[in-house]
């Protein structure tokens, strides 16, 4: 199975900061990586698909990059609504999917 | 508007069984693969199982393989998860979801249903 490792587990930042979250796959997944945002008590929402494609309706301050085994999610200028937990998910072909363990983005 | 509505959660004793359902509306259900994802209290997301649009192409996470069975009834626009031999560690919110894939960028989630496994 493909394992996904996110870092850091927790990130403290301030409004206006630029932040980066990393996700590493245990084997190449080419570009089949998604990023989700989840707020307490809610289902996750898709931010980025195929590593770098912004889902419709998602603010342009979110961006994704990477391929193979190394991926990043960047928020260019944090807004109050962005404090949440973020997950990466691999979908390398239609088979077993895997989520990263999550990164909680907290207000500093 | 696409909607996924889970039901069937509740309290069950260890070793017991439960069947979750997810009714999907607003899309051509049979055209989409559908998945189950869970989240234990205070923990991260865990993908459990997925099934192709025609009911073939079924996959499970190791944590539930042999205990959980995914199925679908396209005539009823409904996804199921039969959960047997439940353990305390299966306590979680269970989501059905149409997840972004290689051929489709659609991504929709239900609101989740809580399963509590406790003596």
XYZ file of C-alpha atoms in Angstrom:
227
model
C 0.000 0.000 0.000
C 1.053 3.586 -0.638
C 1.709 5.508 2.564
C 1.294 9.277 2.729
C 3.259 11.326 5.247
C 2.389 14.952 5.918
C 4.478 17.535 7.693
C 4.198 19.328 9.942
C 1.395 17.822 12.025
C 0.619 21.233 13.491
C 1.444 24.651 12.112
C 0.996 27.953 13.923
C 0.747 31.036 11.740
C -0.753 34.501 11.568
C -3.183 36.151 9.196
C -1.258 37.292 6.137
C 1.482 34.674 6.466
C 2.575 32.434 3.624
C 2.477 28.787 4.696
C 3.518 25.518 3.126
C 2.416 21.999 3.988
C 4.306 18.982 2.670
C 3.134 15.533 1.697
C 5.373 12.618 0.784
C 4.281 9.376 -0.868
C 6.027 6.078 -0.172
C 6.219 5.438 -3.925
C 5.607 7.456 -7.048
C 2.024 8.531 -7.610
C 2.924 10.716 -10.618
C 0.519 13.660 -10.081
C -2.474 11.838 -8.608
C -2.668 13.852 -5.422
C -5.486 15.878 -3.908
C -5.573 18.358 -1.051
C -8.591 18.775 1.219
C -9.563 21.288 3.895
C -11.666 20.205 6.853
C -13.266 22.321 9.537
C -14.546 20.902 12.841
C -17.771 18.971 12.501
C -17.818 19.262 8.715
C -16.989 17.013 5.804
C -13.758 17.766 3.948
C -13.790 19.997 0.883
C -11.519 19.591 -2.134
C -8.990 22.346 -2.746
C -6.520 20.931 -5.267
C -6.606 17.911 -7.581
C -3.953 16.321 -9.767
C -1.299 17.971 -7.605
C -1.659 21.504 -8.919
C -5.169 22.074 -10.270
C -7.375 24.438 -8.307
C -10.896 23.130 -7.743
C -13.634 25.444 -8.982
C -14.575 28.056 -6.416
C -11.402 27.732 -4.351
C -9.561 31.015 -3.754
C -6.415 31.551 -5.792
C -4.305 31.989 -2.650
C -4.256 28.187 -2.516
C -1.807 26.412 -4.796
C -0.295 22.959 -5.104
C 2.888 21.646 -6.620
C 4.978 18.523 -6.929
C 5.070 15.184 -8.679
C 6.349 11.694 -8.065
C 6.664 11.437 -4.305
C 6.982 15.027 -3.051
C 4.119 17.494 -2.944
C 3.320 20.826 -1.319
C 0.254 22.902 -0.573
C 0.880 26.627 -0.282
C -1.413 29.313 1.047
C 0.012 32.613 -0.143
C -1.618 34.930 2.407
C -3.518 33.328 5.255
C -7.062 34.496 5.843
C -9.073 33.906 9.051
C -11.228 31.330 7.247
C -8.146 29.219 6.402
C -7.495 27.988 9.937
C -8.500 24.350 9.600
C -7.003 20.900 9.122
C -5.542 19.951 5.746
C -5.161 16.463 4.287
C -3.432 15.112 1.231
C -4.830 12.045 -0.528
C -3.305 9.881 -3.222
C -5.445 8.330 -5.946
C -2.929 6.572 -8.120
C -5.258 4.836 -10.538
C -8.579 3.613 -9.217
C -7.580 1.307 -6.451
C -6.811 1.852 -2.796
C -6.641 5.484 -1.767
C -4.701 6.829 1.181
C -4.918 10.027 3.188
C -2.079 11.733 4.962
C -2.427 12.069 8.716
C -3.405 15.735 8.491
C -1.911 19.130 9.300
C -3.733 21.355 11.754
C -3.247 25.017 10.926
C -3.623 27.108 14.062
C -3.685 30.813 14.763
C -0.428 32.017 16.324
C -27.452 19.960 -6.535
C -25.613 16.770 -5.681
C -26.517 15.310 -2.298
C -25.258 12.283 -0.416
C -27.246 11.270 2.650
C -25.911 8.597 4.979
C -27.995 6.677 7.482
C -27.768 3.593 9.642
C -25.281 4.703 12.249
C -25.796 4.125 15.940
C -24.595 2.306 19.016
C -23.557 -1.333 18.683
C -21.713 -3.749 20.935
C -18.297 -5.174 20.056
C -18.707 -8.141 17.724
C -21.980 -6.793 16.391
C -23.027 -5.746 12.912
C -24.430 -2.642 11.287
C -25.356 -1.667 7.745
C -24.851 1.877 6.561
C -26.712 3.323 3.584
C -26.010 6.361 1.442
C -28.634 7.733 -0.917
C -27.228 9.865 -3.727
C -29.212 12.410 -5.722
C -28.503 15.068 -8.305
C -26.225 12.965 -10.493
C -26.362 9.836 -12.642
C -25.390 7.529 -9.797
C -24.356 4.588 -11.952
C -21.734 6.720 -13.701
C -19.682 7.278 -10.572
C -17.428 5.267 -8.334
C -18.301 5.819 -4.693
C -16.242 5.412 -1.557
C -16.546 5.150 2.216
C -14.239 7.222 4.418
C -14.264 7.356 8.201
C -12.920 9.619 10.908
C -12.460 8.439 14.476
C -13.059 11.069 17.169
C -10.223 13.598 17.109
C -8.365 11.653 14.423
C -7.662 11.943 10.733
C -9.448 10.689 7.660
C -9.209 7.011 6.769
C -10.258 5.672 3.377
C -12.084 2.373 3.821
C -13.497 1.086 0.572
C -14.548 1.997 -2.942
C -16.747 0.525 -5.637
C -16.947 1.261 -9.354
C -20.038 2.619 -11.041
C -21.188 -0.747 -12.347
C -20.496 -2.490 -9.061
C -17.232 -4.014 -10.152
C -13.805 -2.784 -9.140
C -14.154 -3.162 -5.377
C -11.301 -2.261 -3.029
C -10.810 -2.285 0.731
C -8.329 -0.941 3.221
C -6.515 -3.657 5.147
C -8.114 -2.443 8.381
C -11.585 -3.550 7.258
C -10.943 -6.228 4.631
C -12.841 -9.391 5.503
C -15.130 -7.580 7.964
C -16.765 -4.865 5.859
C -18.548 -5.310 2.520
C -19.332 -2.493 0.124
C -22.161 -2.764 -2.371
C -24.492 -0.571 -4.387
C -27.962 -0.682 -5.896
C -27.992 1.595 -8.908
C -31.774 1.226 -9.265
C -32.102 2.862 -5.851
C -29.171 5.307 -6.159
C -27.886 3.802 -2.937
C -24.484 2.765 -1.593
C -24.140 0.349 1.294
C -21.519 -0.675 3.816
C -22.159 -3.894 5.709
C -19.988 -3.873 8.833
C -19.488 -7.126 10.735
C -17.332 -8.123 13.704
C -17.248 -4.507 14.846
C -14.515 -3.386 17.224
C -14.252 -0.475 19.628
C -11.697 1.057 17.262
C -14.321 1.175 14.493
C -16.020 4.013 16.374
C -16.055 6.923 13.937
C -18.062 9.190 11.706
C -18.566 7.359 8.420
C -18.784 9.399 5.241
C -19.845 8.300 1.807
C -18.132 10.268 -0.905
C -17.656 10.620 -4.614
C -13.954 11.382 -4.658
C -11.950 13.118 -7.333
C -10.418 10.585 -9.674
C -8.211 10.065 -12.665
C -11.077 10.583 -15.141
C -13.395 12.917 -13.216
C -12.813 15.941 -11.022
C -16.139 15.646 -9.218
C -15.805 15.499 -5.450
C -18.848 15.276 -3.179
C -19.273 14.171 0.434
C -22.186 13.335 2.676
C -22.597 14.821 6.137
C -21.526 11.593 7.837
C -23.161 9.141 10.214
C -21.752 8.270 13.640
C -21.054 4.669 14.542
C -20.242 3.976 18.175
C -18.967 0.546 19.179
C -19.112 0.164 22.931
C -19.900 -2.567 25.476
